[in-house]
Short mmCIF file of C-alpha atoms and ligand atoms in Angstrom, two decimals:
data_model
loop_
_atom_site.label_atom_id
_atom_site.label_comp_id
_atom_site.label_asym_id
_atom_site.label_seq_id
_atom_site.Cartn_x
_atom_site.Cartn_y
_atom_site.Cartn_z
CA UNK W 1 0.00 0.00 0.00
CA UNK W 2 2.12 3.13 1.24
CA UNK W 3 5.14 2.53 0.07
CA UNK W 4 6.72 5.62 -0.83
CA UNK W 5 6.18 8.91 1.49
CA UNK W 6 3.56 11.32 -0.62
CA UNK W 7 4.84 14.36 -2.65
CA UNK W 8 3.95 17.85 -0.94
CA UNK W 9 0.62 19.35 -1.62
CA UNK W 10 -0.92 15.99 -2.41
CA UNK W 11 -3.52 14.65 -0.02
CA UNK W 12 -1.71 12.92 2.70
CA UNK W 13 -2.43 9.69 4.49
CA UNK W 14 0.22 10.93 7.30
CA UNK W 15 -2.38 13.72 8.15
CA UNK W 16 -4.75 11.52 8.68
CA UNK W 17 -2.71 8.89 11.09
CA UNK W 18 -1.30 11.70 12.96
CA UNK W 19 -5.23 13.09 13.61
CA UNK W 20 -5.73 9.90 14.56
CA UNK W 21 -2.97 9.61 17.02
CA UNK W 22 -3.25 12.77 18.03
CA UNK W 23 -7.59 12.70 19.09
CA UNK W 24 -6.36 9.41 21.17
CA UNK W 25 -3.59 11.53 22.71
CA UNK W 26 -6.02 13.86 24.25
CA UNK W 27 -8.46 11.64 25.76
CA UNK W 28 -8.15 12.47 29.44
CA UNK W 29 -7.87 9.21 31.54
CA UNK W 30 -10.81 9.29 33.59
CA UNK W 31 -10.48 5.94 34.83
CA UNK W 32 -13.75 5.44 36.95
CA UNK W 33 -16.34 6.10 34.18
CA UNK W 34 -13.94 5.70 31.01
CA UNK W 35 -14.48 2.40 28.51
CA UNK W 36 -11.51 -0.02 27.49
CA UNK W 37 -11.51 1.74 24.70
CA UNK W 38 -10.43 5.02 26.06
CA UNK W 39 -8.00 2.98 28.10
CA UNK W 40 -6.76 1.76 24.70
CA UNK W 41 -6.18 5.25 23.81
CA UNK W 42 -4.46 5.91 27.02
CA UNK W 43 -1.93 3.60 26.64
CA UNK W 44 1.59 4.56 24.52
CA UNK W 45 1.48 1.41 23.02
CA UNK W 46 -2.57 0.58 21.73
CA UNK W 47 -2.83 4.16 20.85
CA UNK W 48 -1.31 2.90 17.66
CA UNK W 49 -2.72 -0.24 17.39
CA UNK W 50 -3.09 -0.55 13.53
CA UNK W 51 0.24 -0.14 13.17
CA UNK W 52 1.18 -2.67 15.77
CA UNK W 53 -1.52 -5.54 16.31
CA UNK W 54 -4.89 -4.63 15.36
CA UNK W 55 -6.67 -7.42 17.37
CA UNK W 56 -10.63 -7.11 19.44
CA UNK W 57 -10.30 -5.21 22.84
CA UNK W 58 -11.45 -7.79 25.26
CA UNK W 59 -8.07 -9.42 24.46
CA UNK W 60 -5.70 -6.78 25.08
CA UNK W 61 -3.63 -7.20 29.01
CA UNK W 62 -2.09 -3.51 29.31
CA UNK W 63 -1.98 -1.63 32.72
CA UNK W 64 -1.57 1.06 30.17
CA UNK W 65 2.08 1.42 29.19
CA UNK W 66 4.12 3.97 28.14
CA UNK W 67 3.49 7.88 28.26
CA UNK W 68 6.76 8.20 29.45
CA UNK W 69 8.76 11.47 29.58
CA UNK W 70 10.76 13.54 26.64
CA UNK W 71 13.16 15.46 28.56
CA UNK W 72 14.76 18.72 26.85
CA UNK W 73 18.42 18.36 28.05
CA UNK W 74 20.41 20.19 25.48
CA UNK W 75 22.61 23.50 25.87
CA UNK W 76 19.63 25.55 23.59
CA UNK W 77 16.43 23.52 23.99
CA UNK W 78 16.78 23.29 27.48
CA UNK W 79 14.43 25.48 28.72
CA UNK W 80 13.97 27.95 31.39
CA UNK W 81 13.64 26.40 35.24
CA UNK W 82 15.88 23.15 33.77
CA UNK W 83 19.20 24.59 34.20
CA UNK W 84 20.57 21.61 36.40
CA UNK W 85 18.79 19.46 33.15
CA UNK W 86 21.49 21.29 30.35
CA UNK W 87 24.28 19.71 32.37
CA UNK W 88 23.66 16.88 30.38
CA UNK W 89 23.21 19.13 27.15
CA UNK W 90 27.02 20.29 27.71
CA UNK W 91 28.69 17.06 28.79
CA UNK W 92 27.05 15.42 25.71
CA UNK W 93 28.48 18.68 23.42
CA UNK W 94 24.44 18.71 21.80
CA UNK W 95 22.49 22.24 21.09
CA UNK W 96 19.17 19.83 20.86
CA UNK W 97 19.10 16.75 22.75
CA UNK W 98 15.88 15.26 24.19
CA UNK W 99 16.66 12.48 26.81
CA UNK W 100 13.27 9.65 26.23
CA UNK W 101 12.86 8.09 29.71
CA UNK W 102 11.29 4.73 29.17
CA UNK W 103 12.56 4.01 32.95
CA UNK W 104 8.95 5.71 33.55
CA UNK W 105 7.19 2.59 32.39
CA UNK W 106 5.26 0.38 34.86
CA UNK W 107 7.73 -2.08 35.71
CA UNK W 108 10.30 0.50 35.24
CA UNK W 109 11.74 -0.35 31.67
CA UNK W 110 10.69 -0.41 28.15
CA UNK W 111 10.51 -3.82 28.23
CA UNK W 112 6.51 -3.03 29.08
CA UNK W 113 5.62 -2.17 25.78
CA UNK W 114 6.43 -5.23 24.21
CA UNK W 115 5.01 -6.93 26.52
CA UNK W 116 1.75 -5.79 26.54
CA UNK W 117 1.26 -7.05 23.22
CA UNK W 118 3.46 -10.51 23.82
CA UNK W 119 1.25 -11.07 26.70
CA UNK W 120 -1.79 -9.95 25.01
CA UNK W 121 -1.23 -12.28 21.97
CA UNK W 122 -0.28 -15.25 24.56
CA UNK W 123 -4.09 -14.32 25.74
CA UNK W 124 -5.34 -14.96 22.22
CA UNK W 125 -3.75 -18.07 21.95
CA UNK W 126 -5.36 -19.20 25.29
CA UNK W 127 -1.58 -19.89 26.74
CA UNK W 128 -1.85 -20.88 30.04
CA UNK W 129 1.87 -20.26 30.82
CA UNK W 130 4.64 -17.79 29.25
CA UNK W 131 8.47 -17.70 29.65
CA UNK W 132 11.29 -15.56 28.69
CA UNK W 133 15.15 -15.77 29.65
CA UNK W 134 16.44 -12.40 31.03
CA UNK W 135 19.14 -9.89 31.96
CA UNK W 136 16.31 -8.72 34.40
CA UNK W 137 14.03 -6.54 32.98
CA UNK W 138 12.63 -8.53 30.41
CA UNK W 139 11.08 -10.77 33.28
CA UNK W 140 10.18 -8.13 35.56
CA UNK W 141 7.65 -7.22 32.77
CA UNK W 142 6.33 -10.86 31.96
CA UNK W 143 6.26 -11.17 35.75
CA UNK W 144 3.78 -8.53 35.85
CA UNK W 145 1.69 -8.39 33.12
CA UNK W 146 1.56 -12.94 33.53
CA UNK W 147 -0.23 -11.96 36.69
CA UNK W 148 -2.49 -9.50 35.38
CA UNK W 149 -3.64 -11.80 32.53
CA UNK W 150 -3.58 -15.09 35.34
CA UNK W 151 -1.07 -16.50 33.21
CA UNK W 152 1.82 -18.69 35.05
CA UNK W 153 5.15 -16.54 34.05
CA UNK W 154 8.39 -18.32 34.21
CA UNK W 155 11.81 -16.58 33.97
CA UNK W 156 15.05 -17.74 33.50
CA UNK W 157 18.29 -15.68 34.79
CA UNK W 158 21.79 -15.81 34.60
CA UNK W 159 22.79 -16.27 38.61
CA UNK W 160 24.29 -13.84 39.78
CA UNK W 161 24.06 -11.69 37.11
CA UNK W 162 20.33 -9.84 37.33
CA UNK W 163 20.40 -6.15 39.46
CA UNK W 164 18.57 -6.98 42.87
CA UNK W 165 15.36 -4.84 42.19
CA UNK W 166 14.72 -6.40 39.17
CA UNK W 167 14.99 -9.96 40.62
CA UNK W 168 12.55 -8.57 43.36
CA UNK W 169 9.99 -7.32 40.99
CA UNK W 170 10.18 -11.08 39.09
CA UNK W 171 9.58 -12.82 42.68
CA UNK W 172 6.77 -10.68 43.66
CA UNK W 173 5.00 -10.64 40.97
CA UNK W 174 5.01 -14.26 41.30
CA UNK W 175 6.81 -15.86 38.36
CA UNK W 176 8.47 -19.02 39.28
CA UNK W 177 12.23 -18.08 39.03
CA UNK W 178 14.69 -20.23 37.24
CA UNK W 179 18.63 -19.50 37.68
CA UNK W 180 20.97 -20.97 35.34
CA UNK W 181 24.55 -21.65 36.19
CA UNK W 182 25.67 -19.66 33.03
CA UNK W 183 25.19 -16.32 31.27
CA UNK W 184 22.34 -14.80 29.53
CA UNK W 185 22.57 -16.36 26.57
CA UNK W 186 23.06 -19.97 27.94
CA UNK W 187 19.59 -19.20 29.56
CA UNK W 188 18.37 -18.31 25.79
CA UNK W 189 19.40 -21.15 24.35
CA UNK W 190 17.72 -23.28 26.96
CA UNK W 191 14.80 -21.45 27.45
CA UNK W 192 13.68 -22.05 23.26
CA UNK W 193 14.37 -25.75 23.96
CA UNK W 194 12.16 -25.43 27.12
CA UNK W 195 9.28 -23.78 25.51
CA UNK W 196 9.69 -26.16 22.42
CA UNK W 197 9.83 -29.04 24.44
CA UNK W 198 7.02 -28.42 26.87
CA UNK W 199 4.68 -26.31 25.03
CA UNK W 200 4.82 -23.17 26.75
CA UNK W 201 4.93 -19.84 25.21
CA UNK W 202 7.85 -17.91 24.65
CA UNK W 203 7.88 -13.89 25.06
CA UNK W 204 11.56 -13.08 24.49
CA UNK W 205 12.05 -10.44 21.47
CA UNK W 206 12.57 -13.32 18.93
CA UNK W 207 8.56 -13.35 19.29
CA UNK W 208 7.47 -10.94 16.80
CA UNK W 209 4.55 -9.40 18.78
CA UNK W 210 7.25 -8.10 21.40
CA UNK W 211 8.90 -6.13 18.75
CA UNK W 212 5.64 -4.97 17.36
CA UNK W 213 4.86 -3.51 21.02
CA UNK W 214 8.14 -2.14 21.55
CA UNK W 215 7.60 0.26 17.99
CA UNK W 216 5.88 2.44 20.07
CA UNK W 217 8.29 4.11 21.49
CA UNK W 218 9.32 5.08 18.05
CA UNK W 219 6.06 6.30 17.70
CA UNK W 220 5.75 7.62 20.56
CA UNK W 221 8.71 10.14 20.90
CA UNK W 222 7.98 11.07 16.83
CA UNK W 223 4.31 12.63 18.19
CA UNK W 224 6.22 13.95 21.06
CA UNK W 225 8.15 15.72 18.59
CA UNK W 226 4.90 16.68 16.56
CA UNK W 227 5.51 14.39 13.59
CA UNK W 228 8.94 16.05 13.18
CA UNK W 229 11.84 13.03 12.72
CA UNK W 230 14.74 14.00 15.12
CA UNK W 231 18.20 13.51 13.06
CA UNK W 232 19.44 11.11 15.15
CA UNK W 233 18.39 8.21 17.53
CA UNK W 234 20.42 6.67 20.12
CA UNK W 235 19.78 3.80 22.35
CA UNK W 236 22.00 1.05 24.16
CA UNK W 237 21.95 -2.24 22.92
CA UNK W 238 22.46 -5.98 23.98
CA UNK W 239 20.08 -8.69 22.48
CA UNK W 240 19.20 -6.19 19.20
CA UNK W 241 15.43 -6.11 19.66
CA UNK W 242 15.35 -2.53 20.94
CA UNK W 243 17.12 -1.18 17.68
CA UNK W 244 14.95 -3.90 15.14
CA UNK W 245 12.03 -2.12 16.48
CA UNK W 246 12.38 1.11 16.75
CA UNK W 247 14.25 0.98 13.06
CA UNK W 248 10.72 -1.12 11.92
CA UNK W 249 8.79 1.89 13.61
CA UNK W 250 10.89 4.51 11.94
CA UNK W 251 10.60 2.70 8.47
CA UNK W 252 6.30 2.34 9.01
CA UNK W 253 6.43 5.76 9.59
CA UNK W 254 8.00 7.10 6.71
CA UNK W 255 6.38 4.91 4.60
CA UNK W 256 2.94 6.18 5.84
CA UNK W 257 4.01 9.81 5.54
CA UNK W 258 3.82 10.10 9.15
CA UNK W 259 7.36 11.58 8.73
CA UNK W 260 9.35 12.92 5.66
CA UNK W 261 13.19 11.88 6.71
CA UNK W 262 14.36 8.27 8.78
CA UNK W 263 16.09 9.34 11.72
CA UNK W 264 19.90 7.79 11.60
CA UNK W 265 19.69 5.28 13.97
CA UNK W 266 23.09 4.93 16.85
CA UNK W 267 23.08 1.29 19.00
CA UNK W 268 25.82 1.93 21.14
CA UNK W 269 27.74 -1.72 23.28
CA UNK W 270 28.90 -1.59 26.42
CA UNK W 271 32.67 -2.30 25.62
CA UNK W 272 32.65 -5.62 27.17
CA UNK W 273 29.70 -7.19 24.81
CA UNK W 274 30.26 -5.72 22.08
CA UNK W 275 29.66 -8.66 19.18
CA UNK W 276 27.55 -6.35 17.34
CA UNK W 277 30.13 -3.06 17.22
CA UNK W 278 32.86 -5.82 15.99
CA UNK W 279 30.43 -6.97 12.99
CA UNK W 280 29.49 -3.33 12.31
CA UNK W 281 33.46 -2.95 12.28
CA UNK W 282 33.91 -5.29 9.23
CA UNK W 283 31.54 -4.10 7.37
CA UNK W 284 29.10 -6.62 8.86
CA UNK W 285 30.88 -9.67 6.90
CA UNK W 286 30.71 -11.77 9.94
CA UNK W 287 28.75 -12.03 12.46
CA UNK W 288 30.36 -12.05 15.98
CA UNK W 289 29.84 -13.18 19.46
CA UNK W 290 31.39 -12.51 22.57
CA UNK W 291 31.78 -13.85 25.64
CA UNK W 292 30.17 -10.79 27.25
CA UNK W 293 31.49 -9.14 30.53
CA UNK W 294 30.24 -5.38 31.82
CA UNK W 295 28.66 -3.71 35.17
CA UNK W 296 25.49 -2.75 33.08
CA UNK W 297 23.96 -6.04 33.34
CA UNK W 298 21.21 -5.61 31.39
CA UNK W 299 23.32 -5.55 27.92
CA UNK W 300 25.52 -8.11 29.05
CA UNK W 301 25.10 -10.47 26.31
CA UNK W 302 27.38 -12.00 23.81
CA UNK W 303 25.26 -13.45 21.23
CA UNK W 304 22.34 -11.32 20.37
CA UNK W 305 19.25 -13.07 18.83
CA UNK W 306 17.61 -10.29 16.61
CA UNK W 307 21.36 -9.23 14.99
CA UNK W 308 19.91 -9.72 11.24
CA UNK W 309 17.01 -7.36 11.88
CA UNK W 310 19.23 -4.98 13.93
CA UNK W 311 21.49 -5.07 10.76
CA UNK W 312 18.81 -4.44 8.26
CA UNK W 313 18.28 -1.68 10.72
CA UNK W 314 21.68 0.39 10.73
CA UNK W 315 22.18 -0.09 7.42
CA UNK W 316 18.82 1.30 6.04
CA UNK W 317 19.22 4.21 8.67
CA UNK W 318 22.76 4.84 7.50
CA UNK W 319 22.94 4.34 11.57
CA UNK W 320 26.32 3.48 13.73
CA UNK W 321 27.11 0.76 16.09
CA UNK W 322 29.36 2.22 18.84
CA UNK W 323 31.35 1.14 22.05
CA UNK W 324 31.54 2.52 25.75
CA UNK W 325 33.53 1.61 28.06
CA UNK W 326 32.14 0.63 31.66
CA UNK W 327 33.87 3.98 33.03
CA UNK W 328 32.37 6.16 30.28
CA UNK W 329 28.69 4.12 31.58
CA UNK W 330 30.02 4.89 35.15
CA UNK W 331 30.54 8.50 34.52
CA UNK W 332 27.67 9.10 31.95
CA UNK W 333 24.99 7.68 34.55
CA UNK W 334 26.40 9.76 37.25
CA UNK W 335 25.74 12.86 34.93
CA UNK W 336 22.21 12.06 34.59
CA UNK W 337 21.48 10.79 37.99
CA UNK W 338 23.02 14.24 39.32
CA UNK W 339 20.76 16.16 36.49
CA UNK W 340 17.50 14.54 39.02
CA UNK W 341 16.69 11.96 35.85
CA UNK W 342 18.50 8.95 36.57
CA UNK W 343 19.04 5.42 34.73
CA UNK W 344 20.08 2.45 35.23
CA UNK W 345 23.93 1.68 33.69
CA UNK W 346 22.81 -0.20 30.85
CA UNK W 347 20.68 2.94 29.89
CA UNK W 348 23.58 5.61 30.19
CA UNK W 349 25.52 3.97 27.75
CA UNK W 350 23.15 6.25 25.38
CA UNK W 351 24.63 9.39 26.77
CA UNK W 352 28.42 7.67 26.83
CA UNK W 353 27.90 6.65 23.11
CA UNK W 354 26.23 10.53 22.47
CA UNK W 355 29.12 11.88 23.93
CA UNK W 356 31.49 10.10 21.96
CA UNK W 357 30.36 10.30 18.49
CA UNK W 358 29.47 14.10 18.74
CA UNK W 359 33.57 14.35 19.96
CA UNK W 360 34.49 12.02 16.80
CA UNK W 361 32.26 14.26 14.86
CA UNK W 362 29.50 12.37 13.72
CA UNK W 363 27.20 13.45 15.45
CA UNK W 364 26.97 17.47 14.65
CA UNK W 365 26.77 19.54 17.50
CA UNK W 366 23.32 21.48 15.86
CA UNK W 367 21.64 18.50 15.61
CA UNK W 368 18.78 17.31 17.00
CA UNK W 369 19.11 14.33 18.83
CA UNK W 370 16.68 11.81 20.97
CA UNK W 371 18.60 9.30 22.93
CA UNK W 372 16.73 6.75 25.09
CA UNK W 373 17.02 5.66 28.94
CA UNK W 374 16.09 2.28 28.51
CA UNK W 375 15.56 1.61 32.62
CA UNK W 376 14.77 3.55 35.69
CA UNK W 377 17.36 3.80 38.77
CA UNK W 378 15.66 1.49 40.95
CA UNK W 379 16.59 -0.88 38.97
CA UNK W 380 19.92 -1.51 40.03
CA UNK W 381 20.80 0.21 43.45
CA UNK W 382 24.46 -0.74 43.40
CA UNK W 383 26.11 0.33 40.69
CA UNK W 384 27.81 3.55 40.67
CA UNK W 385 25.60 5.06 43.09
CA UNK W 386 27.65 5.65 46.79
CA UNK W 387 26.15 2.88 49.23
CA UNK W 388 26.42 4.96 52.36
CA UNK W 389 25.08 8.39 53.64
CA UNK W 390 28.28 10.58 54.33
CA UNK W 391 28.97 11.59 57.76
CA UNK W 392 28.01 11.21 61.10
CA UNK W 393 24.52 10.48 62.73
CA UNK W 394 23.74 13.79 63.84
CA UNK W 395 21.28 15.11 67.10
CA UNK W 396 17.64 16.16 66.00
CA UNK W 397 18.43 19.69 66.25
CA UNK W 398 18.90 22.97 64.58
CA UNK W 399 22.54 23.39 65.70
CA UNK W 400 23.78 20.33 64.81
CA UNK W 401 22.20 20.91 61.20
CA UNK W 402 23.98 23.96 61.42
CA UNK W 403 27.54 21.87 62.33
CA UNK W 404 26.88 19.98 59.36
CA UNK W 405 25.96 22.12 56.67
CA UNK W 406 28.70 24.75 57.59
CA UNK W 407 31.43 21.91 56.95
N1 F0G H 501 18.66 -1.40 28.39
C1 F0G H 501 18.07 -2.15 29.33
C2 F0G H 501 17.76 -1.51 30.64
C3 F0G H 501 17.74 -3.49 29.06
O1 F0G H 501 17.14 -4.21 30.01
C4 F0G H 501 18.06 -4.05 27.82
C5 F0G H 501 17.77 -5.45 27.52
C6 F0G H 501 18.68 -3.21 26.87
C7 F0G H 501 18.96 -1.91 27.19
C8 F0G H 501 19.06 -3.69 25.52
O2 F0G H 501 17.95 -3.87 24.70
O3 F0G H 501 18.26 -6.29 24.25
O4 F0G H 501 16.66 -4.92 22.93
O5 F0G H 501 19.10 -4.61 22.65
N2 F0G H 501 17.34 -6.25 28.39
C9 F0G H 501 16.92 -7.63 28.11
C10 F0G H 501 16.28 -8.24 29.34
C11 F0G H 501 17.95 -8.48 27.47
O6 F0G H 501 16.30 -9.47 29.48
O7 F0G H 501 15.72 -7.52 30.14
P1 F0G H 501 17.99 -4.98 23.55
#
């Protein structure tokens, strides 16, 4: 159908998607008297439902999703009453960056979005029980939306390697808990035979409906942007599924009319699982893995499933794979946890890998660039964020206040 965006001046289908998108936009949540269907609106994710999984309401699990902030960070679009916000705009060397916080989800990560419609589609199917394997997030989200749905959820984790508030979320949700003595993508490769094997249905991002789900957030930030395609997006990435949908989303939209450029897309590796950047590095004439090592646990994966889509993705958006190395994450995160935005590590490695490419040049300092916090900070409590309260315990009264802020 709408394959090629429409000439000016001619009637445009775009128009018409982004009235659409933009009359769901404004329907207030009222949530006492309102209908599913105005919950449907509500949510960042069904609000686009024909271009994700056009499917009968009764079927759809969402608690809504998404919604989540579009912070102006950069030295010029920062605006007034955000000043300790464009300390992120200068150590990223950006005019016009916008800072997407998907940590504002939920279950505190993006993974909500696809999940909404992985879960939702498990619901069609009548699947009684769903299971993922997980750096953490991923199966804090089927955790939660499993439960909602009365679905049994069933996670399995690398041990030891899964930040603690992401393990709590999985426990109290109630999914059954499964640690493997291995890394994430041992658990990956066991957890397809699993749900082969025993029939149960699988909601990592090699299941298309996840990927589908997480294209909102493509969507999402483009109407946040009223319809106008930033120049560049940036995101971290480990298992790939994060840049194959937000590329698909990207593509959709142009192709609709909904925008009139693709943004260039930037995935950016932690240093230490980095299979992807070494591909990207030849030219993508092999594909790598790695035996993956990092602090930001979330991307700590060697041997991402979705690489071929991921692929199709850089090289459509004449994109970039970059590296950062666990200090630059380090130091990155503690520039936007100081800012009052926060992120988990995995997520700064958007503002390490912004940083870098606008000092190599590639990125342009005038333009306008969205990068995306993948996690919130309670996430992951321990990394690079000080464990104790300095100083003493001080009297309840004025003049020891006094002592202490005079030091
Ligand atoms: N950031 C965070 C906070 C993540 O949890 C993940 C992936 C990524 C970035 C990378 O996204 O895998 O689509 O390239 N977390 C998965 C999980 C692997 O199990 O929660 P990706």
């Amino acid at each position: 159908m709408f394959l090629t965006p429409e000439s000016d001046g001619a009637p445009s289908a775009g128009a018409t998607w982004r009235q659409l998108f933009d009359e769901r936009a404004c329907n207030p949540p009222i949530w006492s008297i309102s209908t599913d269907k105005l919950l449907l609106d509500y949510s960042g994710v069904w609000r686009y439902r024909e271009l994700i999984l056009p499917i009968p309401e009764q079927y759809v699990v969402s608690r809504p999703e998404g919604n989540t902030g579009l912070y102006p960070v950069g030295i010029e679009n920062c605006g007034a009453g955000r000043s300790g916000h464009r300390q992120i705009g200068i150590y990223a060397g950006l005019e016009r960056l916008f800072l997407k916080h998907e940590g504002e989800n939920p279950t505190g990560s993006f993974k909500d979005r696809g999940m909404t419609v992985g879960v939702t589609m498990a619901n069609v199917l009548g699947a009684k029980a769903v299971a993922c394997a997980s750096t953490g997030n991923t199966s804090a989200a089927l955790a939660s939306y499993a439960s909602q749905a009365g679905m049994s959820g069933i996670v399995f984790l690398p041990a030891g390697n899964v930040a603690g508030g992401k393990l709590a979320q999985s426990l109290a949700y109630g999914a059954k808990a499964i640690q493997i003595a291995g890394d994430f993508d041992d658990a990956m490769r066991l957890v397809e035979q699993v749900c082969n094997d025993l029939g149960i249905y699988l909601l990592n991002s090699l299941n298309p409906f996840r990927v589908e789900g997480q294209k909102a957030i493509g969507f999402e930030i483009l109407q946040q942007l009223d319809w106008q395609a930033p120049d560049w997006l940036v995101l971290p990435a480990g298992n790939l599924g994060n840049t194959s949908a937000i590329g698909k989303a990207f593509r959709q939209a142009y192709q609709l009319s909904l925008i009139n450029h693709l943004p260039r897309i930037a995935s950016i590796q932690a240093a230490g699982a980095n299979p992807f950047y070494r591909s990207y590095m030849q030219g993508f004439a092999k594909r790598e893995s790695v035996h993956a090592d990092t602090l930001a646990t979330a991307i700590k994966i060697g041997d991402p499933v979705s690489y071929t889509r991921a692929r199709r993705v850089i090289e459509e958006s004449d994109g970039i794979v970059e590296e950062v190395s666990d200090d630059e994450i380090l130091a990155a995160k503690a520039v936007i946890d100081r800012a009052g935005i926060g992120c988990e590590p995995a997520s700064a490695a958007t503002l390490a890998g912004i940083r870098k490419l606008v000092a190599r040049g590639v990125i342009k300092h005038d333009e306008q660039v969205v990068g995306i916090l993948t996690g919130t900070l309670l996430k992951d409590s321990k990394t690079g964020i000080p464990q104790e309260v300095s100083g003493d315990v001080i009297a309840a009264t004025i003049d020891a206040v006094r002592g202490v802020l005079s030091e």
